[in-house]
Amino acid sequence: MALVSDIADRIVVMYKGDIVEKGAKSFSSHGRRGRKGLRAFSVSGRVQKPGVHLAPAGISMLELIDEYCGGMLNGHSFYGYFPGGASGGMLPASLGDLPLDFDTLQEHGTFIGSAAVIVFSDQDSARKLALNAMRFFEHESCGQCTPCRVGTAKAIPLMEQKTWNKSLLEELSQTMEDASICGLGQAAPNPLRCVMKYFPQEV
């Protein structure tokens, strides 16, 4: 909890420092692709410099990795990323030039959320990452509603199969999205859907 508070304090200082010391006009001068200002990205995964990076709004994943994260770890090639944490879904490296913003990722089945970015490489498996996320969602489910409680539990053994039953997983995903009470169950299918859409060779 102290770590989270410390990071939050650092972000506030970064924002306030830039605005108070240099003015709003200076702050809004940052940004790319029509966006204005700066945004805090919490980056983890296969990069040289993970951590919280204050970068221009509208920056792409490729730019964020190269300009703020020191590139990929040695021996690792960019394969994909979670733009908004585990529930935000995942995208392949081929879509690494999309602006990391609220209005650009939804059409691709993902969202930016709190910008908790996770970068993975060619040494990782998208299907295993999605499975790990589903196990997390099963553990975190409060159990109040059946679509989330049972849906996450049923998805796991299906995702553990060598070949995925895509039609059954999509039916389960749609039920969870439509009928879960809260955002956890509604967003839990995002990673598995993204694997089927963007990493079909793995399943």
GROMACS .gro file of C-alpha atoms in nm:
model
  203
    1MET     CA    1   0.000   0.000   0.000
    2ALA     CA    2   0.290   0.232   0.082
    3LEU     CA    3   0.443   0.162  -0.260
    4VAL     CA    4   0.119   0.254  -0.437
    5SER     CA    5   0.093   0.572  -0.230
    6ASP     CA    6   0.456   0.661  -0.308
    7ILE     CA    7   0.404   0.616  -0.682
    8ALA     CA    8   0.083   0.823  -0.671
    9ASP     CA    9   0.264   1.100  -0.484
   10ARG     CA   10   0.545   1.101  -0.743
   11ILE     CA   11   0.293   1.131  -1.027
   12VAL     CA   12   0.118   1.423  -0.858
   13VAL     CA   13   0.452   1.597  -0.806
   14MET     CA   14   0.547   1.542  -1.171
   15TYR     CA   15   0.220   1.685  -1.298
   16LYS     CA   16   0.203   1.975  -1.054
   17GLY     CA   17   0.569   2.058  -1.096
   18ASP     CA   18   0.535   2.088  -1.471
   19ILE     CA   19   0.215   2.292  -1.457
   20VAL     CA   20   0.306   2.519  -1.162
   21GLU     CA   21   0.662   2.587  -1.268
   22LYS     CA   22   0.610   2.618  -1.641
   23GLY     CA   23   0.241   2.699  -1.675
   24ALA     CA   24  -0.056   2.532  -1.839
   25LYS     CA   25   0.050   2.643  -2.184
   26SER     CA   26   0.380   2.459  -2.148
   27PHE     CA   27   0.202   2.147  -2.023
   28SER     CA   28  -0.044   2.148  -2.313
   29SER     CA   29   0.242   2.193  -2.559
   30HIS     CA   30   0.326   1.828  -2.503
   31GLY     CA   31   0.134   1.562  -2.692
   32ARG     CA   32   0.127   1.378  -3.020
   33ARG     CA   33  -0.131   1.300  -3.287
   34GLY     CA   34  -0.361   1.582  -3.183
   35ARG     CA   35  -0.351   1.509  -2.809
   36LYS     CA   36  -0.236   1.759  -2.549
   37GLY     CA   37  -0.051   1.722  -2.221
   38LEU     CA   38   0.140   1.446  -2.048
   39ARG     CA   39   0.027   1.107  -1.922
   40ALA     CA   40   0.173   0.871  -1.664
   41PHE     CA   41   0.236   0.519  -1.798
   42SER     CA   42   0.321   0.240  -1.555
   43VAL     CA   43   0.527   0.006  -1.772
   44SER     CA   44   0.633  -0.346  -1.677
   45GLY     CA   45   0.750  -0.651  -1.868
   46ARG     CA   46   1.035  -0.713  -2.111
   47VAL     CA   47   1.180  -0.363  -2.126
   48GLN     CA   48   1.512  -0.221  -2.013
   49LYS     CA   49   1.359   0.049  -1.794
   50PRO     CA   50   1.026  -0.050  -1.638
   51GLY     CA   51   0.853   0.196  -1.409
   52VAL     CA   52   0.630   0.503  -1.418
   53HIS     CA   53   0.710   0.723  -1.717
   54LEU     CA   54   0.560   1.064  -1.784
   55ALA     CA   55   0.521   1.076  -2.162
   56PRO     CA   56   0.327   1.283  -2.418
   57ALA     CA   57  -0.041   1.203  -2.454
   58GLY     CA   58  -0.102   1.018  -2.781
   59ILE     CA   59   0.234   0.840  -2.777
   60SER     CA   60   0.244   0.492  -2.934
   61MET     CA   61   0.366   0.173  -2.772
   62LEU     CA   62   0.666   0.155  -3.004
   63GLU     CA   63   0.763   0.512  -2.915
   64LEU     CA   64   0.713   0.451  -2.545
   65ILE     CA   65   0.942   0.147  -2.554
   66ASP     CA   66   1.214   0.316  -2.758
   67GLU     CA   67   1.210   0.665  -2.608
   68TYR     CA   68   1.121   0.606  -2.243
   69CYS     CA   69   1.186   0.240  -2.160
   70GLY     CA   70   1.532   0.202  -2.311
   71GLY     CA   71   1.416  -0.053  -2.566
   72MET     CA   72   1.343  -0.422  -2.521
   73LEU     CA   73   1.554  -0.645  -2.298
   74ASN     CA   74   1.855  -0.797  -2.470
   75GLY     CA   75   1.758  -1.106  -2.667
   76HIS     CA   76   1.387  -1.015  -2.667
   77SER     CA   77   1.182  -0.893  -2.963
   78PHE     CA   78   0.859  -0.700  -2.918
   79TYR     CA   79   0.567  -0.943  -2.960
   80GLY     CA   80   0.270  -0.777  -2.795
   81TYR     CA   81   0.136  -0.572  -2.506
   82PHE     CA   82  -0.145  -0.518  -2.258
   83PRO     CA   83  -0.226  -0.145  -2.296
   84GLY     CA   84  -0.436  -0.121  -1.980
   85GLY     CA   85  -0.352  -0.400  -1.738
   86ALA     CA   86  -0.481  -0.756  -1.737
   87SER     CA   87  -0.844  -0.665  -1.809
   88GLY     CA   88  -0.753  -0.425  -2.089
   89GLY     CA   89  -0.690  -0.704  -2.337
   90MET     CA   90  -0.376  -0.741  -2.546
   91LEU     CA   91  -0.252  -0.629  -2.884
   92PRO     CA   92   0.020  -0.762  -3.117
   93ALA     CA   93   0.340  -0.577  -3.205
   94SER     CA   94   0.192  -0.505  -3.549
   95LEU     CA   95  -0.046  -0.260  -3.374
   96GLY     CA   96   0.231  -0.100  -3.172
   97ASP     CA   97   0.192   0.230  -3.357
   98LEU     CA   98  -0.159   0.299  -3.224
   99PRO     CA   99  -0.191   0.605  -2.996
  100LEU     CA  100  -0.220   0.492  -2.635
  101ASP     CA  101  -0.536   0.685  -2.565
  102PHE     CA  102  -0.901   0.645  -2.469
  103ASP     CA  103  -1.051   0.696  -2.813
  104THR     CA  104  -0.828   0.468  -3.019
  105LEU     CA  105  -0.815   0.123  -2.862
  106GLN     CA  106  -1.181   0.026  -2.813
  107GLU     CA  107  -1.231  -0.066  -3.177
  108HIS     CA  108  -0.949  -0.317  -3.139
  109GLY     CA  109  -1.111  -0.487  -2.838
  110THR     CA  110  -0.886  -0.326  -2.577
  111PHE     CA  111  -0.875  -0.018  -2.356
  112ILE     CA  112  -0.612   0.202  -2.191
  113GLY     CA  113  -0.766   0.209  -1.843
  114SER     CA  114  -0.510   0.339  -1.595
  115ALA     CA  115  -0.228   0.290  -1.849
  116ALA     CA  116  -0.073  -0.004  -1.663
  117VAL     CA  117   0.116  -0.129  -1.968
  118ILE     CA  118   0.264  -0.479  -1.981
  119VAL     CA  119   0.511  -0.552  -2.261
  120PHE     CA  120   0.580  -0.910  -2.369
  121SER     CA  121   0.826  -1.058  -2.615
  122ASP     CA  122   0.877  -1.341  -2.860
  123GLN     CA  123   0.992  -1.550  -2.564
  124ASP     CA  124   0.645  -1.525  -2.408
  125SER     CA  125   0.319  -1.695  -2.497
  126ALA     CA  126   0.010  -1.481  -2.542
  127ARG     CA  127  -0.216  -1.776  -2.460
  128LYS     CA  128  -0.031  -1.842  -2.133
  129LEU     CA  129  -0.055  -1.475  -2.041
  130ALA     CA  130  -0.429  -1.480  -2.109
  131LEU     CA  131  -0.467  -1.798  -1.903
  132ASN     CA  132  -0.275  -1.640  -1.617
  133ALA     CA  133  -0.505  -1.338  -1.634
  134MET     CA  134  -0.815  -1.559  -1.624
  135ARG     CA  135  -0.682  -1.742  -1.318
  136PHE     CA  136  -0.635  -1.403  -1.155
  137PHE     CA  137  -0.992  -1.300  -1.240
  138GLU     CA  138  -1.126  -1.629  -1.098
  139HIS     CA  139  -0.938  -1.563  -0.774
  140GLU     CA  140  -1.054  -1.200  -0.756
  141SER     CA  141  -1.419  -1.269  -0.835
  142CYS     CA  142  -1.640  -1.186  -0.537
  143GLY     CA  143  -1.866  -1.475  -0.638
  144GLN     CA  144  -2.187  -1.273  -0.618
  145CYS     CA  145  -2.294  -1.332  -0.977
  146THR     CA  146  -2.291  -1.664  -1.160
  147PRO     CA  147  -2.160  -1.541  -1.499
  148CYS     CA  148  -1.837  -1.418  -1.342
  149ARG     CA  149  -1.795  -1.681  -1.070
  150VAL     CA  150  -1.870  -1.978  -1.295
  151GLY     CA  151  -1.757  -1.820  -1.622
  152THR     CA  152  -1.399  -1.764  -1.511
  153ALA     CA  153  -1.382  -2.112  -1.358
  154LYS     CA  154  -1.519  -2.274  -1.675
  155ALA     CA  155  -1.291  -2.073  -1.904
  156ILE     CA  156  -0.970  -2.194  -1.739
  157PRO     CA  157  -0.987  -2.565  -1.833
  158LEU     CA  158  -1.098  -2.469  -2.184
  159MET     CA  159  -0.795  -2.239  -2.214
  160GLU     CA  160  -0.565  -2.512  -2.083
  161GLN     CA  161  -0.647  -2.730  -2.383
  162LYS     CA  162  -0.387  -2.754  -2.659
  163THR     CA  163  -0.646  -2.648  -2.916
  164TRP     CA  164  -0.905  -2.397  -2.802
  165ASN     CA  165  -1.275  -2.448  -2.868
  166LYS     CA  166  -1.315  -2.096  -3.004
  167SER     CA  167  -1.692  -2.103  -3.052
  168LEU     CA  168  -1.752  -2.225  -2.696
  169LEU     CA  169  -1.507  -1.974  -2.550
  170GLU     CA  170  -1.672  -1.691  -2.743
  171GLU     CA  171  -2.017  -1.801  -2.624
  172LEU     CA  172  -1.889  -1.806  -2.266
  173SER     CA  173  -1.720  -1.468  -2.313
  174GLN     CA  174  -2.039  -1.310  -2.448
  175THR     CA  175  -2.238  -1.442  -2.153
  176MET     CA  176  -1.986  -1.302  -1.906
  177GLU     CA  177  -1.982  -0.966  -2.080
  178ASP     CA  178  -2.359  -0.938  -2.104
  179ALA     CA  179  -2.463  -1.077  -1.767
  180SER     CA  180  -2.190  -1.007  -1.512
  181ILE     CA  181  -2.287  -0.749  -1.252
  182CYS     CA  182  -1.960  -0.557  -1.244
  183GLY     CA  183  -1.663  -0.471  -1.463
  184LEU     CA  184  -1.447  -0.760  -1.348
  185GLY     CA  185  -1.666  -1.025  -1.508
  186GLN     CA  186  -1.748  -0.804  -1.805
  187ALA     CA  187  -1.379  -0.743  -1.886
  188ALA     CA  188  -1.238  -1.085  -1.789
  189PRO     CA  189  -1.284  -1.228  -2.142
  190ASN     CA  190  -1.083  -0.949  -2.308
  191PRO     CA  191  -0.742  -1.124  -2.301
  192LEU     CA  192  -0.873  -1.457  -2.431
  193ARG     CA  193  -1.070  -1.285  -2.708
  194CYS     CA  194  -0.759  -1.093  -2.808
  195VAL     CA  195  -0.557  -1.413  -2.827
  196MET     CA  196  -0.813  -1.566  -3.063
  197LYS     CA  197  -0.816  -1.250  -3.276
  198TYR     CA  198  -0.452  -1.144  -3.281
  199PHE     CA  199  -0.254  -1.457  -3.191
  200PRO     CA  200  -0.457  -1.737  -3.359
  201GLN     CA  201  -0.142  -1.935  -3.435
  202GLU     CA  202  -0.108  -2.008  -3.064
  203VAL     CA  203  -0.448  -2.170  -3.020
   0.00000   0.00000   0.00000
